[in-house]
Amino acid sequence: MHSIPLPEAGHDLTPAFADAATARAWLAGQPATQPLALLAAITEQVAAIDGSHLAPPLAVELLNLLRTAAMPALEAIAPRYLRKPLPMAADDLRHFELAQRLLLGLGVAYLRRVPELGAAERALPLNRAACALRMAQYCHFAAARECPPLLDRLLFAVLAAGETDQLLGAALADPDFPHFGQANIAGHLAWAFILRLIDPYRLSAAQLTVANRAISRWRELATFQTAPDDDPRAHSVDLSPFGGGALPAGVPRWLEVRRIVRKIEQRIAGLQGGETPENLKLGRELSAAACIRLLRDIELGLESHARPDATEIGDIELAFGAEHAFSVFTGEALNTPGSLDAASASLAHQRVAMFGFDRLSSMPTAVKKLNIPGEMWTLVDGRALRPADRAGARRLSPCLIAAIRDELPRLGVMGGLQIKADGALSAELTWYDEAVEVCRVARPAGREQQPATPVFLLHDGPAMSMIVPATAGVRLFSKVALDGCAHGHVAPTEVLERGVDFVRYAVKRQ
């Protein structure tokens, strides 16, 4: 339809029912308390209806019944694939694949019936197709799996059909999602495209949940346009890159998001004024400060800006986690006997007195003293890749990394981790430009045998921040005693960044 072909329908399945009454009877016999079994059975029936010769109005009615039965089960299994370490465990992957296959199948089955219906009957299947495809896309974001081009093509197919029939703004109630109120096709599509724009793979599970909730509430504030708005206050975003640069004729390629940006600014102002995220309908997952950071990131994602071309290529060995990063910088194992004996501590303090902080920890020769566990990744087109056949642990981002770059140790973050269609892991690497001073949290007298906690102080002129493991137990405005650095005590004043295994604080000297 509209020059964008749908996947070929299978014709080897026969629906288990012939009308709404027998469909309800069939559903009553399914294992309602076994979500996977229920969803597998419904997925098969969706495929059977898609490939059948049922009358279009009946096919849509049956798809609606199956959709209603599937939604509680889909919600029940969603936590099984939300931001799990990659590559996923086989059982978690099975949950994702089943959810995605059902939702994609529903979207295609609804779309296939649209050309067979009269203009007055097309609004509902187009609305349901938009919703199903948006949810299928979100499954990929939640599971940190590359979104296939087919989903983009299908979303644009809905956009083209809705624009041609002037149905994008047709509001319909959805009994499966009563909290949507009167939802329209344009809103579902805007929701899907905005999530793509903000690069959801770089978000943590909590951030993705909050962002998805906020965009769901603002979805109908965005408008599709065939040309960017010439109002100087306009904020139009080009969607054509998601369609491969060439969209079907008549498809509106611009999304005007000015009113959404205004909502974001209002939420930020409210949070800064003392309102809670829950009161602002952002949920309980994130603190007010974390919500402000997320909202600013969303706003930044809605800017049309070209990414600089990355030219670096080749293999890079990455060490993961704060403890291994400590070893990359110091050449010492953090938690083995003698890793901070009196002689090494005295030498560190001498270097601090001479240089201001322990510059010897940045010498490339330091890493040669110890065999530090690492993984080989390959830099290609600005991304780091780990092919499916290359050994490595399961990973979750954003996480702390360290590596030797230009013969010097560097501290950074791996973010935006996702798994590609060929099974390779793909991620962005960002490196801190500040000078890094490596030390440890001081252990109380009598507790010297407790595991040491690494600390990375980042110096940017007079400003200083601190990176510690997420398990360090550091609290805001509480003094932290440090060993082996120029500053005996610091106090964290603000969370600047939070990863799955680290927290970065702004700190002041004590």
Coordinates of C-alpha atoms in Angstrom, one line a residue:
M1 CA 0.0 0.0 0.0
H2 CA 1.2 3.5 -0.9
S3 CA 4.2 2.0 -2.7
I4 CA 5.5 0.5 0.6
P5 CA 5.0 -3.3 0.4
L6 CA 3.9 -5.3 3.4
P7 CA 5.7 -8.6 4.3
E8 CA 4.1 -11.5 2.4
A9 CA 1.3 -13.1 4.3
G10 CA 1.5 -16.8 5.1
H11 CA -1.3 -19.0 3.9
D12 CA -0.5 -22.3 5.6
L13 CA -2.5 -21.6 8.7
T14 CA -6.3 -21.7 9.2
P15 CA -7.9 -19.6 11.9
A16 CA -9.3 -21.6 14.8
F17 CA -12.6 -19.7 14.7
A18 CA -14.9 -18.2 12.2
D19 CA -16.6 -15.4 14.0
A20 CA -16.5 -13.3 17.2
A21 CA -18.5 -15.9 19.2
T22 CA -16.2 -18.8 18.4
A23 CA -13.2 -16.6 18.9
R24 CA -14.3 -15.7 22.4
A25 CA -14.9 -19.4 23.1
W26 CA -11.4 -20.3 21.8
L27 CA -9.8 -17.6 24.0
A28 CA -11.7 -18.9 27.0
G29 CA -9.9 -22.2 26.5
Q30 CA -6.4 -20.8 26.4
P31 CA -4.0 -20.9 29.4
A32 CA -4.7 -17.4 30.8
T33 CA -2.2 -17.9 33.7
Q34 CA 0.6 -18.9 31.4
P35 CA 1.6 -15.8 29.5
L36 CA 4.1 -17.4 27.1
A37 CA 1.7 -20.1 26.1
L38 CA -1.1 -17.7 25.7
L39 CA 0.9 -15.3 23.6
A40 CA 2.3 -18.0 21.4
A41 CA -1.3 -19.2 20.6
I42 CA -2.5 -15.7 19.9
T43 CA 0.5 -15.0 17.7
E44 CA -0.3 -18.0 15.6
Q45 CA -4.0 -16.9 15.2
V46 CA -2.9 -13.4 14.2
A47 CA -0.8 -14.9 11.4
A48 CA -3.7 -17.1 10.4
I49 CA -6.1 -14.2 10.2
D50 CA -3.5 -12.1 8.3
G51 CA -3.2 -14.8 5.6
S52 CA -6.9 -15.7 5.5
H53 CA -9.7 -14.6 3.1
L54 CA -12.0 -13.4 5.8
A55 CA -14.1 -10.4 5.1
P56 CA -12.1 -7.3 6.1
P57 CA -14.5 -6.1 8.8
L58 CA -14.6 -9.5 10.4
A59 CA -10.8 -9.8 10.3
V60 CA -10.5 -6.5 12.1
E61 CA -13.0 -7.5 14.7
L62 CA -11.2 -10.8 15.4
L63 CA -7.8 -9.0 15.6
N64 CA -9.4 -6.7 18.2
L65 CA -10.4 -9.6 20.3
L66 CA -7.0 -11.2 20.1
R67 CA -5.3 -7.9 20.9
T68 CA -7.4 -7.4 24.0
A69 CA -6.6 -10.8 25.3
A70 CA -2.9 -10.4 24.6
M71 CA -2.2 -7.0 26.3
P72 CA -2.2 -8.2 30.0
A73 CA 0.2 -11.0 29.1
L74 CA 2.5 -8.7 27.1
E75 CA 2.6 -6.4 30.1
A76 CA 3.4 -9.3 32.4
I77 CA 6.5 -10.5 30.4
A78 CA 7.9 -7.0 29.6
P79 CA 10.2 -6.9 32.6
R80 CA 11.9 -10.1 31.4
Y81 CA 13.6 -8.2 28.5
L82 CA 13.9 -4.7 29.8
R83 CA 17.6 -3.6 29.8
K84 CA 19.0 -7.1 30.5
P85 CA 22.8 -7.6 30.0
L86 CA 23.7 -8.3 26.4
P87 CA 23.8 -10.8 24.8
M88 CA 20.6 -11.8 26.5
A89 CA 20.1 -15.1 28.3
A90 CA 18.2 -17.5 26.1
D91 CA 15.0 -17.4 28.2
D92 CA 14.9 -13.6 28.3
L93 CA 15.5 -13.5 24.6
R94 CA 12.5 -15.8 24.1
H95 CA 10.2 -13.4 25.9
F96 CA 11.4 -10.5 23.8
E97 CA 11.0 -12.4 20.5
L98 CA 7.5 -13.5 21.3
A99 CA 6.4 -10.0 22.3
Q100 CA 7.9 -8.4 19.3
R101 CA 6.6 -11.0 16.8
L102 CA 3.1 -10.7 18.1
L103 CA 3.0 -6.9 18.0
L104 CA 4.6 -6.8 14.6
G105 CA 2.2 -9.4 13.4
L106 CA -0.8 -7.4 14.7
G107 CA 0.5 -4.2 13.0
V108 CA 0.9 -5.9 9.6
A109 CA -2.4 -7.8 9.9
Y110 CA -4.3 -4.5 10.6
L111 CA -2.5 -2.7 7.8
R112 CA -3.2 -5.4 5.2
R113 CA -7.0 -4.9 5.6
V114 CA -6.9 -1.1 5.3
P115 CA -7.0 -1.0 1.4
E116 CA -9.8 -3.4 1.4
L117 CA -12.1 -1.2 3.5
G118 CA -14.0 1.9 2.7
A119 CA -12.7 5.3 3.7
A120 CA -15.0 5.6 6.6
E121 CA -13.8 2.2 8.0
R122 CA -10.1 2.7 7.8
A123 CA -9.5 4.9 10.9
L124 CA -9.7 2.1 13.4
P125 CA -7.4 -0.5 11.8
L126 CA -4.9 2.3 11.0
N127 CA -5.1 3.5 14.7
R128 CA -4.5 -0.1 15.9
A129 CA -1.7 -0.7 13.5
A130 CA 0.0 2.5 14.6
C131 CA -0.3 1.5 18.2
A132 CA 1.0 -2.1 17.6
L133 CA 4.0 -1.0 15.5
R134 CA 4.9 1.7 18.1
M135 CA 4.8 -1.0 20.8
A136 CA 6.9 -3.4 18.6
Q137 CA 9.4 -0.7 18.2
Y138 CA 9.5 -0.1 22.0
C139 CA 10.2 -3.8 22.5
H140 CA 13.4 -3.2 20.6
F141 CA 14.3 -0.2 22.6
A142 CA 13.6 -1.9 25.9
A143 CA 15.6 -5.0 25.0
A144 CA 18.4 -2.8 23.5
R145 CA 18.2 -4.6 20.2
E146 CA 18.7 -2.8 16.8
C147 CA 15.4 -1.7 15.4
P148 CA 14.8 -3.3 11.9
P149 CA 14.3 -1.0 8.9
L150 CA 10.9 -2.9 8.3
L151 CA 9.4 -1.2 11.4
D152 CA 10.4 2.3 10.1
R153 CA 8.9 1.5 6.7
L154 CA 5.6 0.3 8.3
L155 CA 5.4 3.4 10.5
F156 CA 5.8 5.6 7.4
A157 CA 3.2 3.4 5.6
V158 CA 0.7 4.2 8.4
L159 CA 1.7 7.9 8.1
A160 CA 1.2 7.9 4.3
A161 CA -2.2 6.1 4.5
G162 CA -3.4 8.4 7.3
E163 CA -2.3 11.5 5.4
T164 CA -3.9 10.4 2.2
D165 CA -7.3 9.6 3.8
Q166 CA -7.0 12.6 6.2
L167 CA -7.3 10.4 9.2
L168 CA -4.2 11.3 11.2
G169 CA -6.2 13.4 13.6
A170 CA -9.2 11.0 13.9
A171 CA -9.6 10.4 17.6
L172 CA -10.8 7.0 18.8
A173 CA -11.3 5.5 22.3
D174 CA -9.1 2.4 22.9
P175 CA -10.7 0.0 25.4
D176 CA -7.3 -1.8 25.9
F177 CA -5.7 1.5 26.9
P178 CA -8.4 3.6 28.6
H179 CA -5.9 6.0 30.1
F180 CA -5.1 7.2 26.5
G181 CA -8.6 8.8 26.3
Q182 CA -9.3 9.7 22.7
A183 CA -6.1 8.7 20.9
N184 CA -5.3 9.5 17.3
I185 CA -3.0 8.0 14.7
A186 CA -0.7 11.0 14.6
G187 CA -0.2 10.8 18.3
H188 CA 1.0 7.1 18.2
L189 CA 3.3 7.9 15.3
A190 CA 4.7 11.0 16.9
W191 CA 5.3 9.0 20.1
A192 CA 7.3 6.4 18.1
F193 CA 9.4 8.9 16.1
I194 CA 10.2 11.1 19.2
L195 CA 11.5 8.0 21.0
R196 CA 13.8 7.3 18.0
L197 CA 15.0 10.9 18.0
I198 CA 16.2 10.9 21.6
D199 CA 18.3 7.8 21.1
P200 CA 16.6 5.5 23.6
Y201 CA 19.5 3.0 23.7
R202 CA 21.6 5.4 25.8
L203 CA 18.9 5.5 28.5
S204 CA 18.9 3.2 31.6
A205 CA 15.8 1.1 32.3
A206 CA 14.4 3.8 34.7
Q207 CA 15.2 6.6 32.3
L208 CA 13.5 4.8 29.4
T209 CA 10.4 4.1 31.5
V210 CA 10.1 7.8 32.5
A211 CA 10.8 9.1 29.0
N212 CA 8.3 6.8 27.4
R213 CA 5.6 7.8 30.0
A214 CA 6.3 11.5 29.5
I215 CA 6.2 11.3 25.7
S216 CA 3.0 9.3 25.8
R217 CA 1.3 12.2 27.6
W218 CA 2.7 14.8 25.1
R219 CA 2.3 12.7 21.9
E220 CA -0.5 14.7 20.4
L221 CA 1.2 18.1 21.0
A222 CA 3.4 17.3 18.0
T223 CA 2.2 17.8 14.5
F224 CA 3.3 16.3 11.1
Q225 CA 4.1 18.8 8.3
T226 CA 5.1 18.5 4.7
A227 CA 7.5 21.5 5.2
P228 CA 9.2 23.0 8.2
D229 CA 7.4 25.8 9.9
D230 CA 8.7 29.3 9.0
D231 CA 7.7 30.8 12.3
P232 CA 11.0 31.8 14.1
R233 CA 9.6 30.1 17.2
A234 CA 9.1 26.8 15.4
H235 CA 11.0 23.6 16.2
S236 CA 10.6 21.3 13.2
V237 CA 12.6 18.0 13.1
D238 CA 13.3 16.2 9.8
L239 CA 12.2 12.6 9.9
S240 CA 13.4 11.5 6.5
P241 CA 16.6 9.9 7.9
F242 CA 14.4 7.2 9.4
G243 CA 12.9 6.5 6.0
G244 CA 16.3 6.1 4.4
G245 CA 16.2 9.6 3.0
A246 CA 13.5 8.9 0.4
L247 CA 9.9 8.9 1.6
P248 CA 6.7 8.1 -0.4
A249 CA 5.2 11.1 -2.2
G250 CA 3.0 13.2 0.0
V251 CA 4.3 11.8 3.3
P252 CA 4.9 14.7 5.8
R253 CA 8.6 14.5 6.7
W254 CA 8.7 17.2 9.3
L255 CA 7.6 16.8 13.0
E256 CA 6.9 20.1 14.7
V257 CA 7.7 19.7 18.4
R258 CA 7.7 23.3 19.8
R259 CA 4.8 22.5 22.2
I260 CA 6.6 19.5 23.5
V261 CA 9.8 21.5 24.2
R262 CA 7.6 24.0 26.0
K263 CA 6.2 21.1 28.2
I264 CA 9.8 20.0 28.9
E265 CA 10.8 23.4 30.0
Q266 CA 7.7 23.7 32.2
R267 CA 8.5 20.4 33.9
I268 CA 12.1 21.4 34.5
A269 CA 11.0 24.7 36.1
G270 CA 8.5 22.8 38.3
L271 CA 11.1 20.4 39.5
Q272 CA 13.6 23.2 40.2
G273 CA 10.8 24.9 42.1
G274 CA 10.4 21.9 44.4
E275 CA 7.6 19.9 42.8
T276 CA 8.0 16.2 42.9
P277 CA 8.3 14.0 39.7
E278 CA 5.2 12.1 40.8
N279 CA 3.2 15.3 41.1
L280 CA 4.3 16.2 37.5
K281 CA 3.2 12.8 36.2
L282 CA 6.8 11.7 35.7
G283 CA 6.5 8.7 38.1
R284 CA 8.6 7.6 41.0
E285 CA 11.5 5.9 39.2
L286 CA 13.8 8.9 39.2
S287 CA 14.7 11.7 41.7
A288 CA 13.9 15.3 40.8
A289 CA 17.5 15.9 39.9
A290 CA 17.7 12.8 37.7
C291 CA 14.4 13.8 36.0
I292 CA 15.9 17.3 35.2
R293 CA 18.9 15.7 33.6
L294 CA 16.7 13.3 31.6
L295 CA 14.4 16.1 30.4
R296 CA 17.4 18.1 29.3
D297 CA 18.7 15.1 27.4
I298 CA 15.3 14.6 25.7
E299 CA 15.2 18.3 24.7
L300 CA 18.7 18.0 23.3
G301 CA 17.6 14.9 21.4
L302 CA 14.9 17.0 19.6
E303 CA 17.5 19.3 18.1
S304 CA 18.4 18.8 14.5
H305 CA 22.1 18.5 14.6
A306 CA 24.6 16.5 12.5
R307 CA 26.9 14.2 14.3
P308 CA 30.6 14.8 13.6
D309 CA 32.2 12.1 11.4
A310 CA 34.4 9.8 13.4
T311 CA 37.5 8.6 11.7
E312 CA 39.1 6.4 14.3
I313 CA 39.2 2.7 13.3
G314 CA 41.0 -0.3 14.7
D315 CA 40.9 -2.6 17.8
I316 CA 40.8 -1.3 21.3
E317 CA 41.2 -3.3 24.5
L318 CA 38.6 -2.2 27.2
A319 CA 38.8 -2.8 30.9
F320 CA 35.3 -2.7 32.5
G321 CA 34.4 -1.5 36.0
A322 CA 36.0 0.8 38.6
E323 CA 38.3 -1.9 40.0
H324 CA 39.9 -2.8 36.7
A325 CA 40.0 0.9 35.7
F326 CA 42.0 1.5 38.9
S327 CA 44.5 -1.1 37.8
V328 CA 44.8 0.4 34.3
F329 CA 45.8 3.7 35.9
T330 CA 48.0 2.4 38.7
G331 CA 49.3 -0.9 37.6
E332 CA 48.2 -2.3 41.0
A333 CA 45.5 -4.8 41.9
L334 CA 43.0 -3.0 44.1
N335 CA 42.1 -5.7 46.6
T336 CA 45.0 -8.1 46.9
P337 CA 47.5 -8.1 49.8
G338 CA 50.1 -5.4 49.4
S339 CA 48.2 -3.4 46.8
L340 CA 48.6 -0.4 49.1
D341 CA 51.5 -1.1 51.4
A342 CA 53.2 1.7 53.4
A343 CA 56.0 2.2 50.8
S344 CA 53.6 2.7 47.9
A345 CA 51.4 5.0 49.9
S346 CA 54.4 7.1 51.0
L347 CA 55.6 7.3 47.4
A348 CA 52.1 8.4 46.3
H349 CA 52.1 11.2 48.9
Q350 CA 55.6 12.3 47.7
R351 CA 54.2 12.5 44.1
V352 CA 51.2 14.5 45.4
A353 CA 53.5 16.9 47.1
M354 CA 55.6 17.4 44.0
F355 CA 52.9 17.4 41.2
G356 CA 49.7 18.3 43.0
F357 CA 48.4 14.8 42.4
D358 CA 49.8 11.4 41.5
R359 CA 50.9 11.9 37.9
L360 CA 52.8 8.7 37.9
S361 CA 49.5 6.8 37.8
S362 CA 49.2 8.2 34.2
M363 CA 52.5 6.8 33.0
P364 CA 51.9 4.1 30.3
T365 CA 54.5 1.9 31.9
A366 CA 52.2 1.5 34.9
V367 CA 49.8 -0.9 33.2
K368 CA 52.6 -3.4 32.4
K369 CA 52.9 -4.6 36.0
L370 CA 49.7 -6.4 36.0
N371 CA 47.6 -8.6 33.8
I372 CA 44.3 -6.7 33.7
P373 CA 41.2 -8.5 32.4
G374 CA 40.0 -6.8 29.2
E375 CA 38.0 -7.3 26.0
M376 CA 38.9 -6.5 22.5
W377 CA 36.4 -4.3 20.6
T378 CA 36.7 -2.8 17.2
L379 CA 36.1 0.9 16.4
V380 CA 34.1 1.5 13.2
D381 CA 32.2 4.6 12.1
G382 CA 32.3 6.1 15.6
R383 CA 31.0 3.0 17.3
A384 CA 32.7 0.2 19.2
L385 CA 31.7 -3.3 18.0
R386 CA 32.2 -6.7 19.5
P387 CA 31.3 -9.4 16.9
A388 CA 29.0 -12.2 17.9
D389 CA 31.8 -14.7 17.6
R390 CA 34.2 -12.8 19.9
A391 CA 34.4 -13.9 23.5
G392 CA 33.3 -11.5 26.2
A393 CA 31.1 -11.1 29.2
R394 CA 27.5 -9.9 29.1
R395 CA 27.4 -6.1 29.3
L396 CA 24.9 -3.4 30.3
S397 CA 25.3 0.3 29.8
P398 CA 26.1 3.0 30.7
C399 CA 29.1 1.5 32.4
L400 CA 32.6 2.6 33.4
I401 CA 35.5 1.7 31.1
A402 CA 39.3 2.3 30.9
A403 CA 41.8 1.8 28.1
I404 CA 45.2 2.8 26.9
R405 CA 44.9 5.5 24.2
D406 CA 47.9 7.2 22.7
E407 CA 50.0 5.4 25.2
L408 CA 48.2 6.9 28.2
P409 CA 45.4 5.5 30.3
R410 CA 42.0 7.0 29.8
L411 CA 38.8 6.8 31.7
G412 CA 35.4 6.7 29.9
V413 CA 31.9 5.4 29.7
M414 CA 30.4 2.9 27.3
G415 CA 26.8 4.0 26.5
G416 CA 24.1 3.3 24.0
L417 CA 24.8 -0.4 24.1
Q418 CA 22.7 -2.5 21.7
I419 CA 22.8 -5.7 19.9
K420 CA 22.7 -5.7 16.1
A421 CA 20.8 -8.0 13.8
D422 CA 23.9 -10.1 13.2
G423 CA 24.4 -10.6 17.0
A424 CA 27.3 -8.1 17.3
L425 CA 27.3 -5.7 20.3
S426 CA 27.5 -2.0 19.4
A427 CA 28.1 0.9 21.7
E428 CA 29.4 4.5 21.9
L429 CA 32.6 5.2 23.9
T430 CA 33.0 8.6 25.5
W431 CA 36.2 9.7 27.2
Y432 CA 36.7 12.1 30.1
D433 CA 38.9 15.0 29.1
E434 CA 39.7 16.0 32.6
A435 CA 42.9 15.1 34.4
V436 CA 42.3 11.9 36.4
E437 CA 43.6 11.4 39.9
V438 CA 43.2 7.9 41.2
C439 CA 42.9 7.1 44.9
R440 CA 40.7 5.2 47.4
V441 CA 38.1 5.7 50.0
A442 CA 39.9 5.7 53.4
R443 CA 39.0 2.7 55.5
P444 CA 38.4 3.3 59.2
A445 CA 41.0 2.2 61.7
G446 CA 40.6 -1.5 62.5
R447 CA 38.9 -2.2 59.1
E448 CA 41.9 -2.2 56.9
Q449 CA 41.1 -5.7 55.7
Q450 CA 37.8 -4.6 54.2
P451 CA 37.7 -4.4 50.3
A452 CA 39.1 -1.1 49.1
T453 CA 36.8 1.3 47.1
P454 CA 38.4 3.1 44.2
V455 CA 37.9 6.8 43.6
F456 CA 38.6 8.8 40.4
L457 CA 38.9 12.5 40.9
L458 CA 38.4 14.5 37.7
H459 CA 40.1 17.9 37.7
D460 CA 38.9 20.6 35.3
G461 CA 40.7 23.7 36.5
P462 CA 39.3 24.6 39.9
A463 CA 36.3 22.4 39.4
M464 CA 36.4 18.8 40.5
S465 CA 34.2 15.8 40.3
M466 CA 34.4 12.3 41.7
I467 CA 33.6 8.9 40.2
V468 CA 33.0 6.0 42.6
P469 CA 31.4 2.5 42.2
A470 CA 27.6 2.5 42.4
T471 CA 28.0 0.3 45.5
A472 CA 30.3 2.8 47.4
G473 CA 27.5 4.0 49.7
V474 CA 28.5 7.7 49.2
R475 CA 25.8 10.2 50.3
L476 CA 25.3 13.8 49.1
F477 CA 26.9 16.4 51.4
S478 CA 28.6 13.7 53.6
K479 CA 32.3 14.0 53.9
V480 CA 34.3 11.3 52.2
A481 CA 37.9 10.6 53.5
L482 CA 40.4 9.7 50.7
D483 CA 43.7 7.9 50.7
G484 CA 46.5 8.5 48.2
C485 CA 45.6 11.8 46.8
A486 CA 46.1 15.5 47.3
H487 CA 42.7 16.0 49.0
G488 CA 42.2 14.3 52.2
H489 CA 38.4 14.9 52.3
V490 CA 35.8 15.9 49.7
A491 CA 32.0 16.2 50.0
P492 CA 29.7 15.3 47.0
T493 CA 27.2 18.1 46.3
E494 CA 25.3 16.9 43.2
V495 CA 24.9 13.8 41.1
L496 CA 26.2 14.6 37.6
E497 CA 26.0 11.2 36.0
R498 CA 24.8 7.8 37.0
G499 CA 25.6 4.5 35.3
V500 CA 24.8 0.9 36.0
D501 CA 28.1 0.5 37.9
F502 CA 29.2 4.0 38.8
V503 CA 28.1 7.4 40.0
R504 CA 29.8 10.7 39.2
Y505 CA 29.4 13.5 41.7
A506 CA 30.3 17.2 41.8
V507 CA 32.4 17.6 44.9
K508 CA 33.8 20.4 47.0
R509 CA 37.1 20.2 48.9
Q510 CA 36.9 19.9 52.7

